[in-house]
């Protein structure tokens, strides 16, 4: 049982190692994203500073409205670049400044400056939303997206018609300036989209590496599990063989004993060892190396005990169980308990009984408890007060080991034992 617990602990440790490796991979992606954001804050500050400085110069000869807006954007870009130079860990502050101040500037231009074309302002709003999504999270991104749609809707319904009436034809200089601004806005949006794809590719590559590592680990674990399963099965097989050797030695020794009572004692010891040997036989024959089908085990055990009985009674037995499997921790005392009950019945209950019958039933109780009922149709006649004293003491000991209770009812038609026993493996699970 200790080996079984060690195996469970080993599996638990393996799962924890997998979780640790998964967390490590997630940590690598987060580190990569943080480094990417730091680089983005530097590069965006330089790009914005160069773009808006050029646009401020071109708009100075066009209109004061456009110039003032570009000048403010240039000052903000220079401020953010200084912040990053002082401490690059302040990149979140830089992104907040760009997102919030950028939205305010563009929204103000849309709602106040009606003498300029606002074609590029929509692209600047897209830049603000993309930047917030990529660097500051979904909540702020969704908020700025909602506010951007709102301000665009207000501009269309409140000011668009009026702007169409007052707009004049653009000069070639104004067209060039507008083209420069469009190219700058488009390039910045494309760069943000490119970084987003790079991050996705990096994450996908890490996930593929993680999946390959897990496949390799699962293959190794599968091989180790097969080796351990074979080893445990071989151990059960050897234990069963060793117990069979002990049984053979006891049988050989019993042949040299002339006293019938001593032979009975030898046979009782053989039956007890056989009950434990049968458990190991069932374990190495089954796929499940920690649990045994209790119905099959009891059927084989009772049949074997009856076949080895020194009495000649023709005893019929019936076994009815609701429980499918029971673990080794509970099965050993339970098997010894049934062995003692059947052996005592064969020794003391079926003299001058025409319908010799044994009935064993097992039902599930609450939270893993077991109801075991044993009935024989015999009339007990004890030869002496000490004949079965050891067997009765052993029954009491086994019931205590299973933390259960026992009641006995003797009637003219037979004797019935009722046991309320704890399934120790189930209690380990509930604990």
Short mmCIF file of C-alpha atoms in Angstrom, two decimals:
data_model
loop_
_atom_site.label_atom_id
_atom_site.label_comp_id
_atom_site.label_asym_id
_atom_site.label_seq_id
_atom_site.Cartn_x
_atom_site.Cartn_y
_atom_site.Cartn_z
CA UNK A 1 0.00 0.00 0.00
CA UNK A 2 2.90 2.31 0.72
CA UNK A 3 4.21 1.68 -2.80
CA UNK A 4 0.78 2.57 -4.17
CA UNK A 5 0.79 5.85 -2.25
CA UNK A 6 4.30 6.58 -3.53
CA UNK A 7 3.05 5.98 -7.08
CA UNK A 8 0.18 8.42 -6.53
CA UNK A 9 2.60 10.96 -5.10
CA UNK A 10 4.88 10.44 -8.11
CA UNK A 11 1.98 11.10 -10.49
CA UNK A 12 0.98 14.20 -8.48
CA UNK A 13 4.59 15.45 -8.62
CA UNK A 14 4.66 14.90 -12.39
CA UNK A 15 1.46 16.94 -12.80
CA UNK A 16 2.93 19.72 -10.67
CA UNK A 17 6.09 19.75 -12.82
CA UNK A 18 3.94 20.02 -15.95
CA UNK A 19 2.05 22.95 -14.40
CA UNK A 20 5.37 24.58 -13.48
CA UNK A 21 6.65 24.19 -17.04
CA UNK A 22 3.37 25.59 -18.38
CA UNK A 23 3.70 28.58 -16.04
CA UNK A 24 7.31 29.01 -17.21
CA UNK A 25 6.20 29.15 -20.83
CA UNK A 26 3.47 31.67 -19.95
CA UNK A 27 6.10 33.68 -18.10
CA UNK A 28 8.31 33.71 -21.19
CA UNK A 29 5.44 35.08 -23.29
CA UNK A 30 4.67 37.75 -20.68
CA UNK A 31 8.35 38.75 -20.54
CA UNK A 32 8.47 38.93 -24.32
CA UNK A 33 5.30 41.08 -24.34
CA UNK A 34 6.74 43.42 -21.72
CA UNK A 35 9.96 43.86 -23.69
CA UNK A 36 7.90 44.44 -26.82
CA UNK A 37 5.90 47.16 -25.08
CA UNK A 38 9.07 48.89 -23.89
CA UNK A 39 10.45 48.90 -27.44
CA UNK A 40 7.07 50.05 -28.76
CA UNK A 41 6.96 52.98 -26.32
CA UNK A 42 10.41 54.14 -27.49
CA UNK A 43 9.70 53.67 -31.17
CA UNK A 44 6.21 55.21 -31.03
CA UNK A 45 7.63 58.26 -29.23
CA UNK A 46 10.30 58.72 -31.89
CA UNK A 47 7.82 58.11 -34.73
CA UNK A 48 5.24 60.50 -33.26
CA UNK A 49 7.88 63.15 -32.55
CA UNK A 50 9.26 63.04 -36.10
CA UNK A 51 5.81 62.84 -37.72
CA UNK A 52 4.19 65.64 -35.76
CA UNK A 53 7.29 67.88 -35.98
CA UNK A 54 7.15 67.64 -39.77
CA UNK A 55 3.37 68.13 -39.78
CA UNK A 56 3.70 71.11 -37.43
CA UNK A 57 6.11 72.73 -39.87
CA UNK A 58 3.88 72.07 -42.88
CA UNK A 59 0.71 73.17 -41.08
CA UNK A 60 2.33 76.38 -39.86
CA UNK A 61 1.98 77.77 -43.39
CA UNK A 62 -1.55 76.33 -43.78
CA UNK A 63 -3.71 77.25 -40.78
CA UNK A 64 -3.27 77.95 -37.10
CA UNK A 65 -5.92 75.40 -36.19
CA UNK A 66 -3.97 72.52 -37.75
CA UNK A 67 -0.67 73.89 -36.52
CA UNK A 68 -1.84 74.17 -32.91
CA UNK A 69 -3.11 70.59 -32.94
CA UNK A 70 0.15 69.25 -34.42
CA UNK A 71 2.23 71.36 -32.04
CA UNK A 72 0.44 69.94 -29.01
CA UNK A 73 0.96 66.42 -30.37
CA UNK A 74 4.68 67.19 -30.86
CA UNK A 75 5.02 68.40 -27.26
CA UNK A 76 3.28 65.28 -25.95
CA UNK A 77 5.56 63.04 -28.04
CA UNK A 78 8.68 64.83 -26.79
CA UNK A 79 7.47 64.53 -23.18
CA UNK A 80 6.84 60.80 -23.55
CA UNK A 81 10.27 60.28 -25.11
CA UNK A 82 11.88 62.04 -22.15
CA UNK A 83 9.90 59.86 -19.74
CA UNK A 84 11.14 56.72 -21.48
CA UNK A 85 14.73 57.99 -21.44
CA UNK A 86 14.56 58.61 -17.69
CA UNK A 87 13.04 55.21 -16.88
CA UNK A 88 11.91 52.71 -19.51
CA UNK A 89 9.71 50.96 -16.93
CA UNK A 90 7.29 53.88 -17.20
CA UNK A 91 6.04 52.61 -20.55
CA UNK A 92 2.50 52.13 -19.22
CA UNK A 93 2.35 55.81 -18.26
CA UNK A 94 3.47 56.69 -21.80
CA UNK A 95 0.74 54.53 -23.34
CA UNK A 96 -1.90 56.08 -21.08
CA UNK A 97 -0.76 59.55 -22.17
CA UNK A 98 -0.87 58.62 -25.85
CA UNK A 99 -4.27 56.90 -25.59
CA UNK A 100 -6.11 59.47 -23.49
CA UNK A 101 -4.48 62.65 -24.80
CA UNK A 102 -4.63 61.37 -28.39
CA UNK A 103 -8.35 60.74 -28.10
CA UNK A 104 -8.97 64.17 -26.55
CA UNK A 105 -7.00 65.99 -29.27
CA UNK A 106 -8.71 64.17 -32.16
CA UNK A 107 -12.19 64.46 -30.61
CA UNK A 108 -11.62 68.18 -30.01
CA UNK A 109 -10.53 68.66 -33.63
CA UNK A 110 -13.59 66.80 -34.92
CA UNK A 111 -16.05 68.80 -32.87
CA UNK A 112 -14.41 72.27 -33.05
CA UNK A 113 -12.22 72.66 -36.15
CA UNK A 114 -14.61 72.57 -39.12
CA UNK A 115 -12.43 74.25 -41.68
CA UNK A 116 -10.07 71.27 -42.14
CA UNK A 117 -10.65 67.84 -43.68
CA UNK A 118 -11.09 65.22 -40.98
CA UNK A 119 -10.27 62.23 -43.18
CA UNK A 120 -7.08 61.41 -41.25
CA UNK A 121 -8.69 61.99 -37.84
CA UNK A 122 -10.62 58.73 -38.17
CA UNK A 123 -7.33 56.90 -38.71
CA UNK A 124 -5.82 58.62 -35.65
CA UNK A 125 -8.79 57.39 -33.62
CA UNK A 126 -8.09 53.87 -34.92
CA UNK A 127 -4.47 54.29 -33.77
CA UNK A 128 -5.61 55.31 -30.30
CA UNK A 129 -7.95 52.30 -30.02
CA UNK A 130 -5.37 49.80 -31.37
CA UNK A 131 -2.68 51.16 -29.07
CA UNK A 132 -4.95 50.90 -26.02
CA UNK A 133 -6.00 47.34 -26.88
CA UNK A 134 -2.44 46.18 -27.49
CA UNK A 135 -0.75 47.85 -24.52
CA UNK A 136 -3.30 48.68 -21.81
CA UNK A 137 -5.89 45.91 -22.03
CA UNK A 138 -9.35 45.25 -23.34
CA UNK A 139 -11.31 47.40 -20.90
CA UNK A 140 -9.68 50.68 -21.86
CA UNK A 141 -9.63 49.58 -25.51
CA UNK A 142 -13.38 48.91 -25.51
CA UNK A 143 -14.00 52.21 -23.72
CA UNK A 144 -12.00 54.22 -26.27
CA UNK A 145 -13.65 52.29 -29.12
CA UNK A 146 -17.08 53.23 -27.78
CA UNK A 147 -16.06 56.87 -27.28
CA UNK A 148 -14.51 57.03 -30.77
CA UNK A 149 -17.67 55.69 -32.41
CA UNK A 150 -19.69 58.17 -30.35
CA UNK A 151 -17.66 61.21 -31.35
CA UNK A 152 -17.64 60.15 -35.02
CA UNK A 153 -21.42 59.75 -34.91
CA UNK A 154 -21.85 63.17 -33.32
CA UNK A 155 -19.60 64.73 -35.97
CA UNK A 156 -21.55 63.12 -38.81
CA UNK A 157 -24.97 64.15 -37.54
CA UNK A 158 -24.07 67.59 -36.13
CA UNK A 159 -21.23 69.05 -38.21
CA UNK A 160 -20.63 67.13 -41.44
CA UNK A 161 -23.14 69.05 -43.60
CA UNK A 162 -21.91 72.37 -42.33
CA UNK A 163 -18.30 71.36 -42.99
CA UNK A 164 -19.11 70.35 -46.58
CA UNK A 165 -20.50 73.86 -47.19
CA UNK A 166 -17.50 75.74 -45.83
CA UNK A 167 -14.69 73.55 -47.18
CA UNK A 168 -12.60 75.02 -49.99
CA UNK A 169 -10.55 73.36 -52.66
CA UNK A 170 -7.12 72.19 -51.49
CA UNK A 171 -3.94 73.56 -52.91
CA UNK A 172 -1.14 71.25 -53.99
CA UNK A 173 0.74 72.14 -50.82
CA UNK A 174 -2.26 71.19 -48.69
CA UNK A 175 -2.68 67.96 -50.64
CA UNK A 176 0.96 67.02 -50.01
CA UNK A 177 0.58 67.82 -46.31
CA UNK A 178 -2.59 65.71 -46.14
CA UNK A 179 -0.85 62.86 -47.96
CA UNK A 180 2.06 62.95 -45.49
CA UNK A 181 -0.35 62.78 -42.57
CA UNK A 182 -2.29 59.90 -44.17
CA UNK A 183 0.90 57.95 -44.83
CA UNK A 184 2.08 58.54 -41.25
CA UNK A 185 -1.24 57.44 -39.72
CA UNK A 186 -1.48 54.41 -42.01
CA UNK A 187 2.14 53.41 -41.28
CA UNK A 188 1.66 53.63 -37.52
CA UNK A 189 -1.53 51.54 -37.66
CA UNK A 190 0.22 49.00 -39.87
CA UNK A 191 3.14 48.86 -37.42
CA UNK A 192 0.78 48.16 -34.50
CA UNK A 193 -0.93 45.43 -36.49
CA UNK A 194 2.47 43.97 -37.39
CA UNK A 195 3.52 43.85 -33.72
CA UNK A 196 0.25 42.14 -32.84
CA UNK A 197 0.92 39.45 -35.45
CA UNK A 198 4.50 39.07 -34.20
CA UNK A 199 3.24 38.50 -30.67
CA UNK A 200 0.74 35.93 -31.91
CA UNK A 201 3.46 34.12 -33.88
CA UNK A 202 5.74 34.11 -30.85
CA UNK A 203 2.97 32.78 -28.61
CA UNK A 204 2.08 30.12 -31.19
CA UNK A 205 5.72 29.07 -31.45
CA UNK A 206 5.97 28.76 -27.68
CA UNK A 207 2.76 26.75 -27.55
CA UNK A 208 4.08 24.39 -30.22
CA UNK A 209 7.33 23.99 -28.27
CA UNK A 210 5.32 23.34 -25.11
CA UNK A 211 3.15 20.80 -26.91
CA UNK A 212 6.22 18.99 -28.27
CA UNK A 213 7.77 18.92 -24.80
CA UNK A 214 4.55 17.56 -23.31
CA UNK A 215 4.38 14.88 -26.00
CA UNK A 216 7.94 13.85 -25.21
CA UNK A 217 7.25 13.86 -21.47
CA UNK A 218 4.05 11.87 -21.92
CA UNK A 219 5.95 9.31 -23.98
CA UNK A 220 8.57 8.99 -21.24
CA UNK A 221 5.91 8.78 -18.53
CA UNK A 222 4.04 6.14 -20.53
CA UNK A 223 7.20 4.04 -20.85
CA UNK A 224 7.97 4.45 -17.14
CA UNK A 225 4.38 3.60 -16.26
CA UNK A 226 4.54 0.42 -18.34
CA UNK A 227 7.80 -0.54 -16.67
CA UNK A 228 6.39 0.11 -13.19
CA UNK A 229 3.20 -1.77 -14.04
CA UNK A 230 5.21 -4.77 -15.19
CA UNK A 231 7.36 -4.54 -12.07
CA UNK A 232 4.36 -4.35 -9.71
CA UNK A 233 2.65 -7.21 -11.53
CA UNK A 234 5.84 -9.29 -11.21
CA UNK A 235 6.03 -8.45 -7.49
CA UNK A 236 2.46 -9.66 -6.92
CA UNK A 237 3.24 -12.79 -8.92
CA UNK A 238 6.32 -13.53 -6.84
CA UNK A 239 4.50 -12.87 -3.57
CA UNK A 240 1.77 -15.28 -4.67
CA UNK A 241 4.38 -17.91 -5.60
CA UNK A 242 6.17 -17.48 -2.27
CA UNK A 243 2.91 -17.88 -0.38
CA UNK A 244 2.16 -21.00 -2.42
CA UNK A 245 5.55 -22.39 -1.38
CA UNK A 246 4.63 -21.73 2.26
CA UNK A 247 1.32 -23.52 1.70
CA UNK A 248 3.11 -26.50 0.14
CA UNK A 249 5.55 -26.68 3.06
CA UNK A 250 2.70 -26.60 5.56
CA UNK A 251 0.89 -29.34 3.69
CA UNK A 252 4.03 -31.49 3.63
CA UNK A 253 4.53 -30.86 7.33
CA UNK A 254 0.90 -31.72 8.11
CA UNK A 255 1.37 -35.14 6.50
CA UNK A 256 3.83 -36.02 9.22
CA UNK A 257 1.36 -35.17 11.99
CA UNK A 258 -0.80 -37.99 13.33
CA UNK A 259 -3.01 -35.93 15.59
CA UNK A 260 -6.24 -34.94 13.69
CA UNK A 261 -6.61 -31.72 15.70
CA UNK A 262 -3.13 -30.61 14.66
CA UNK A 263 -3.97 -31.37 11.06
CA UNK A 264 -7.03 -29.13 11.39
CA UNK A 265 -4.82 -26.34 12.73
CA UNK A 266 -2.45 -26.79 9.79
CA UNK A 267 -5.39 -26.61 7.37
CA UNK A 268 -6.70 -23.46 9.01
CA UNK A 269 -3.28 -21.81 8.60
CA UNK A 270 -3.15 -22.98 4.98
CA UNK A 271 -6.58 -21.45 4.32
CA UNK A 272 -5.51 -18.10 5.79
CA UNK A 273 -2.35 -17.98 3.70
CA UNK A 274 -4.33 -19.07 0.65
CA UNK A 275 -6.78 -16.19 1.18
CA UNK A 276 -3.90 -13.71 0.98
CA UNK A 277 -2.25 -15.55 -1.91
CA UNK A 278 -5.46 -15.38 -3.90
CA UNK A 279 -5.49 -11.59 -3.53
CA UNK A 280 -2.04 -11.27 -5.13
CA UNK A 281 -3.07 -13.69 -7.85
CA UNK A 282 -6.10 -11.55 -8.70
CA UNK A 283 -3.98 -8.40 -8.69
CA UNK A 284 -1.35 -9.56 -11.17
CA UNK A 285 -3.99 -11.11 -13.44
CA UNK A 286 -6.01 -7.88 -13.68
CA UNK A 287 -5.21 -4.61 -15.43
CA UNK A 288 -5.94 -2.73 -12.20
CA UNK A 289 -3.02 -3.42 -9.86
CA UNK A 290 -4.49 -1.68 -6.81
CA UNK A 291 -8.06 -3.07 -6.71
CA UNK A 292 -9.72 -6.47 -7.13
CA UNK A 293 -13.23 -7.37 -8.24
CA UNK A 294 -14.65 -8.42 -4.91
CA UNK A 295 -17.35 -10.70 -6.38
CA UNK A 296 -14.86 -12.83 -8.33
CA UNK A 297 -12.46 -12.94 -5.39
CA UNK A 298 -15.08 -14.12 -2.88
CA UNK A 299 -16.39 -16.71 -5.32
CA UNK A 300 -12.91 -18.20 -5.85
CA UNK A 301 -12.08 -17.99 -2.13
CA UNK A 302 -15.21 -19.78 -0.91
CA UNK A 303 -14.96 -22.44 -3.62
CA UNK A 304 -11.30 -23.09 -2.74
CA UNK A 305 -12.03 -23.34 0.99
CA UNK A 306 -14.90 -25.78 0.42
CA UNK A 307 -12.78 -27.92 -1.92
CA UNK A 308 -9.99 -28.14 0.68
CA UNK A 309 -12.31 -28.94 3.56
CA UNK A 310 -11.52 -32.20 5.35
CA UNK A 311 -15.26 -32.81 5.82
CA UNK A 312 -17.33 -34.46 3.13
CA UNK A 313 -20.42 -32.27 3.28
CA UNK A 314 -21.87 -31.05 -0.02
CA UNK A 315 -22.07 -27.33 0.67
CA UNK A 316 -23.75 -24.91 -1.70
CA UNK A 317 -22.90 -21.23 -1.61
CA UNK A 318 -24.33 -18.02 -3.05
CA UNK A 319 -22.58 -14.67 -3.29
CA UNK A 320 -24.34 -11.39 -4.06
CA UNK A 321 -22.33 -8.14 -3.98
CA UNK A 322 -23.15 -4.57 -5.02
CA UNK A 323 -19.55 -3.39 -4.72
CA UNK A 324 -17.43 -3.71 -7.85
CA UNK A 325 -13.83 -3.36 -6.67
CA UNK A 326 -12.02 -3.07 -3.35
CA UNK A 327 -8.44 -2.02 -2.72
CA UNK A 328 -5.69 -3.99 -1.05
CA UNK A 329 -5.91 -2.11 2.24
CA UNK A 330 -9.47 -3.32 2.82
CA UNK A 331 -9.36 -6.58 0.90
CA UNK A 332 -6.75 -8.38 3.04
CA UNK A 333 -8.67 -8.17 6.35
CA UNK A 334 -11.97 -8.70 4.53
CA UNK A 335 -10.68 -11.86 2.82
CA UNK A 336 -9.34 -13.22 6.10
CA UNK A 337 -12.67 -12.44 7.75
CA UNK A 338 -14.66 -14.39 5.13
CA UNK A 339 -12.12 -17.20 5.33
CA UNK A 340 -12.66 -17.55 9.10
CA UNK A 341 -16.42 -17.48 8.75
CA UNK A 342 -16.51 -20.14 6.02
CA UNK A 343 -13.93 -22.32 7.77
CA UNK A 344 -15.86 -22.19 11.06
CA UNK A 345 -19.09 -23.08 9.28
CA UNK A 346 -17.48 -26.07 7.58
CA UNK A 347 -15.99 -27.28 10.87
CA UNK A 348 -18.90 -26.80 13.21
CA UNK A 349 -22.20 -26.08 11.44
CA UNK A 350 -23.00 -28.73 8.85
CA UNK A 351 -23.05 -31.98 10.77
CA UNK A 352 -26.28 -33.88 10.06
CA UNK A 353 -27.58 -31.03 7.87
CA UNK A 354 -29.14 -32.02 4.55
CA UNK A 355 -29.30 -28.52 2.98
CA UNK A 356 -25.82 -27.14 3.72
CA UNK A 357 -25.83 -23.62 2.40
CA UNK A 358 -23.72 -20.47 2.72
CA UNK A 359 -24.93 -17.04 1.62
CA UNK A 360 -22.75 -13.93 1.45
CA UNK A 361 -24.11 -10.49 0.55
CA UNK A 362 -22.32 -7.14 0.43
CA UNK A 363 -23.99 -3.78 -0.07
CA UNK A 364 -22.74 -0.23 -0.28
CA UNK A 365 -23.18 2.04 2.70
CA UNK A 366 -22.81 5.79 3.06
CA UNK A 367 -19.44 7.38 2.26
CA UNK A 368 -17.67 4.12 1.47
CA UNK A 369 -18.98 1.94 4.31
CA UNK A 370 -19.83 -1.70 3.57
CA UNK A 371 -22.65 -3.92 4.78
CA UNK A 372 -21.49 -7.55 4.86
CA UNK A 373 -23.95 -10.31 5.73
CA UNK A 374 -22.88 -13.92 6.20
CA UNK A 375 -25.39 -16.75 6.67
CA UNK A 376 -25.03 -20.52 7.02
CA UNK A 377 -27.90 -22.97 7.30
CA UNK A 378 -26.13 -25.25 9.77
CA UNK A 379 -26.58 -26.03 13.46
CA UNK A 380 -23.46 -25.20 15.37
CA UNK A 381 -22.08 -27.89 17.69
CA UNK A 382 -18.79 -26.91 19.30
CA UNK A 383 -16.52 -29.79 20.27
CA UNK A 384 -14.87 -27.84 23.05
CA UNK A 385 -14.62 -24.34 24.39
CA UNK A 386 -11.16 -23.81 22.86
CA UNK A 387 -11.76 -25.31 19.41
CA UNK A 388 -12.52 -22.06 17.65
CA UNK A 389 -11.29 -19.55 20.19
CA UNK A 390 -8.45 -18.35 17.95
CA UNK A 391 -10.78 -18.03 14.96
CA UNK A 392 -13.27 -15.97 16.99
CA UNK A 393 -10.49 -13.74 18.32
CA UNK A 394 -9.20 -13.29 14.79
CA UNK A 395 -12.69 -12.30 13.58
CA UNK A 396 -12.96 -9.70 16.33
CA UNK A 397 -9.48 -8.38 15.48
CA UNK A 398 -10.29 -8.10 11.76
CA UNK A 399 -13.55 -6.26 12.50
CA UNK A 400 -11.63 -3.81 14.70
CA UNK A 401 -9.03 -3.37 11.96
CA UNK A 402 -11.83 -2.36 9.59
CA UNK A 403 -13.25 -0.09 12.31
CA UNK A 404 -16.59 -1.90 12.07
CA UNK A 405 -19.23 -3.56 14.18
CA UNK A 406 -20.59 -7.11 14.31
CA UNK A 407 -23.91 -8.68 15.30
CA UNK A 408 -24.77 -12.40 15.45
CA UNK A 409 -28.20 -13.99 15.25
CA UNK A 410 -28.56 -17.73 15.87
CA UNK A 411 -31.83 -19.37 14.84
CA UNK A 412 -33.10 -22.85 14.33
CA UNK A 413 -32.64 -22.52 10.56
CA UNK A 414 -29.09 -21.19 10.70
CA UNK A 415 -26.74 -18.50 11.93
CA UNK A 416 -26.44 -14.99 10.52
CA UNK A 417 -23.56 -12.52 10.92
CA UNK A 418 -24.02 -8.84 10.09
CA UNK A 419 -21.00 -6.57 9.71
CA UNK A 420 -20.81 -2.83 9.19
CA UNK A 421 -17.27 -2.24 7.90
CA UNK A 422 -15.29 0.73 6.70
CA UNK A 423 -13.82 0.68 3.19
CA UNK A 424 -10.43 2.11 4.14
CA UNK A 425 -9.50 3.20 0.60
CA UNK A 426 -12.73 5.20 0.31
CA UNK A 427 -11.98 6.91 3.62
CA UNK A 428 -8.54 7.92 2.30
CA UNK A 429 -10.31 9.58 -0.65
CA UNK A 430 -12.84 11.40 1.52
CA UNK A 431 -10.09 12.57 3.88
#
